[in-house]
């Protein structure tokens, strides 16, 4: 399996409009990278989004009831 492609993930995130979930990011990476085995990708995407949130590049919607419904929005400066 290919390793997590940070550059591709950032490209997808920075072109997003509105909110997205880390699940959506994982599905997009699978489609763009033609991955057959996506084991662990969902958690990598979640960690990536949380790291970008800490850097101020993503904003997390706080109205979600559980962590499986975490949605993020790219912060343009």
C-alpha positions as a Python dict, from the first residue, in 0.01 Angstrom:
ca = {
    (1, 'X'): (0, 0, 0),
    (2, 'X'): (117, 351, -70),
    (3, 'X'): (196, 569, 227),
    (4, 'X'): (-23, 863, 321),
    (5, 'X'): (30, 1133, 59),
    (6, 'X'): (43, 1459, 254),
    (7, 'X'): (87, 1670, -59),
    (8, 'X'): (-219, 1517, -230),
    (9, 'X'): (-425, 1548, 89),
    (10, 'X'): (-331, 1916, 126),
    (11, 'X'): (-421, 1977, -238),
    (12, 'X'): (-765, 1825, -183),
    (13, 'X'): (-821, 2017, 141),
    (14, 'X'): (-714, 2352, -1),
    (15, 'X'): (-951, 2315, -297),
    (16, 'X'): (-1248, 2221, -82),
    (17, 'X'): (-1545, 2449, -56),
    (18, 'X'): (-1766, 2428, 248),
    (19, 'X'): (-1726, 2159, 508),
    (20, 'X'): (-1586, 1810, 465),
    (21, 'X'): (-1524, 1512, 688),
    (22, 'X'): (-1199, 1320, 718),
    (23, 'X'): (-1396, 1026, 577),
    (24, 'X'): (-1457, 1230, 261),
    (25, 'X'): (-1087, 1312, 244),
    (26, 'X'): (-1000, 942, 271),
    (27, 'X'): (-1243, 850, -9),
    (28, 'X'): (-1099, 1124, -228),
    (29, 'X'): (-744, 1000, -167),
    (30, 'X'): (-850, 645, -251),
    (31, 'X'): (-1003, 767, -577),
    (32, 'X'): (-710, 989, -673),
    (33, 'X'): (-439, 741, -579),
    (34, 'X'): (-623, 425, -697),
    (35, 'X'): (-558, 253, -365),
    (36, 'X'): (-679, -103, -326),
    (37, 'X'): (-609, -134, 44),
    (38, 'X'): (-721, 158, 257),
    (39, 'X'): (-650, 5, 599),
    (40, 'X'): (-549, 280, 840),
    (41, 'X'): (-617, 558, 591),
    (42, 'X'): (-922, 686, 778),
    (43, 'X'): (-724, 738, 1098),
    (44, 'X'): (-438, 899, 905),
    (45, 'X'): (-684, 1144, 748),
    (46, 'X'): (-832, 1225, 1088),
    (47, 'X'): (-487, 1288, 1235),
    (48, 'X'): (-395, 1503, 934),
    (49, 'X'): (-709, 1716, 973),
    (50, 'X'): (-654, 1757, 1347),
    (51, 'X'): (-292, 1863, 1285),
    (52, 'X'): (-407, 2121, 1030),
    (53, 'X'): (-664, 2246, 1280),
    (54, 'X'): (-389, 2301, 1537),
    (55, 'X'): (-194, 2501, 1277),
    (56, 'X'): (-500, 2716, 1209),
    (57, 'X'): (-549, 2589, 853),
    (58, 'X'): (-875, 2408, 926),
    (59, 'X'): (-1171, 2499, 1141),
    (60, 'X'): (-1369, 2219, 1302),
    (61, 'X'): (-1745, 2245, 1330),
    (62, 'X'): (-1828, 2216, 1698),
    (63, 'X'): (-2193, 2117, 1662),
    (64, 'X'): (-2126, 1749, 1580),
    (65, 'X'): (-2251, 1498, 1834),
    (66, 'X'): (-1968, 1243, 1804),
    (67, 'X'): (-1618, 1216, 1660),
    (68, 'X'): (-1734, 1012, 1360),
    (69, 'X'): (-1921, 1321, 1243),
    (70, 'X'): (-1628, 1564, 1260),
    (71, 'X'): (-1646, 1821, 983),
    (72, 'X'): (-1377, 2068, 889),
    (73, 'X'): (-1353, 2377, 675),
    (74, 'X'): (-1038, 2511, 510),
    (75, 'X'): (-948, 2856, 642),
    (76, 'X'): (-844, 3091, 364),
    (77, 'X'): (-630, 3382, 466),
}
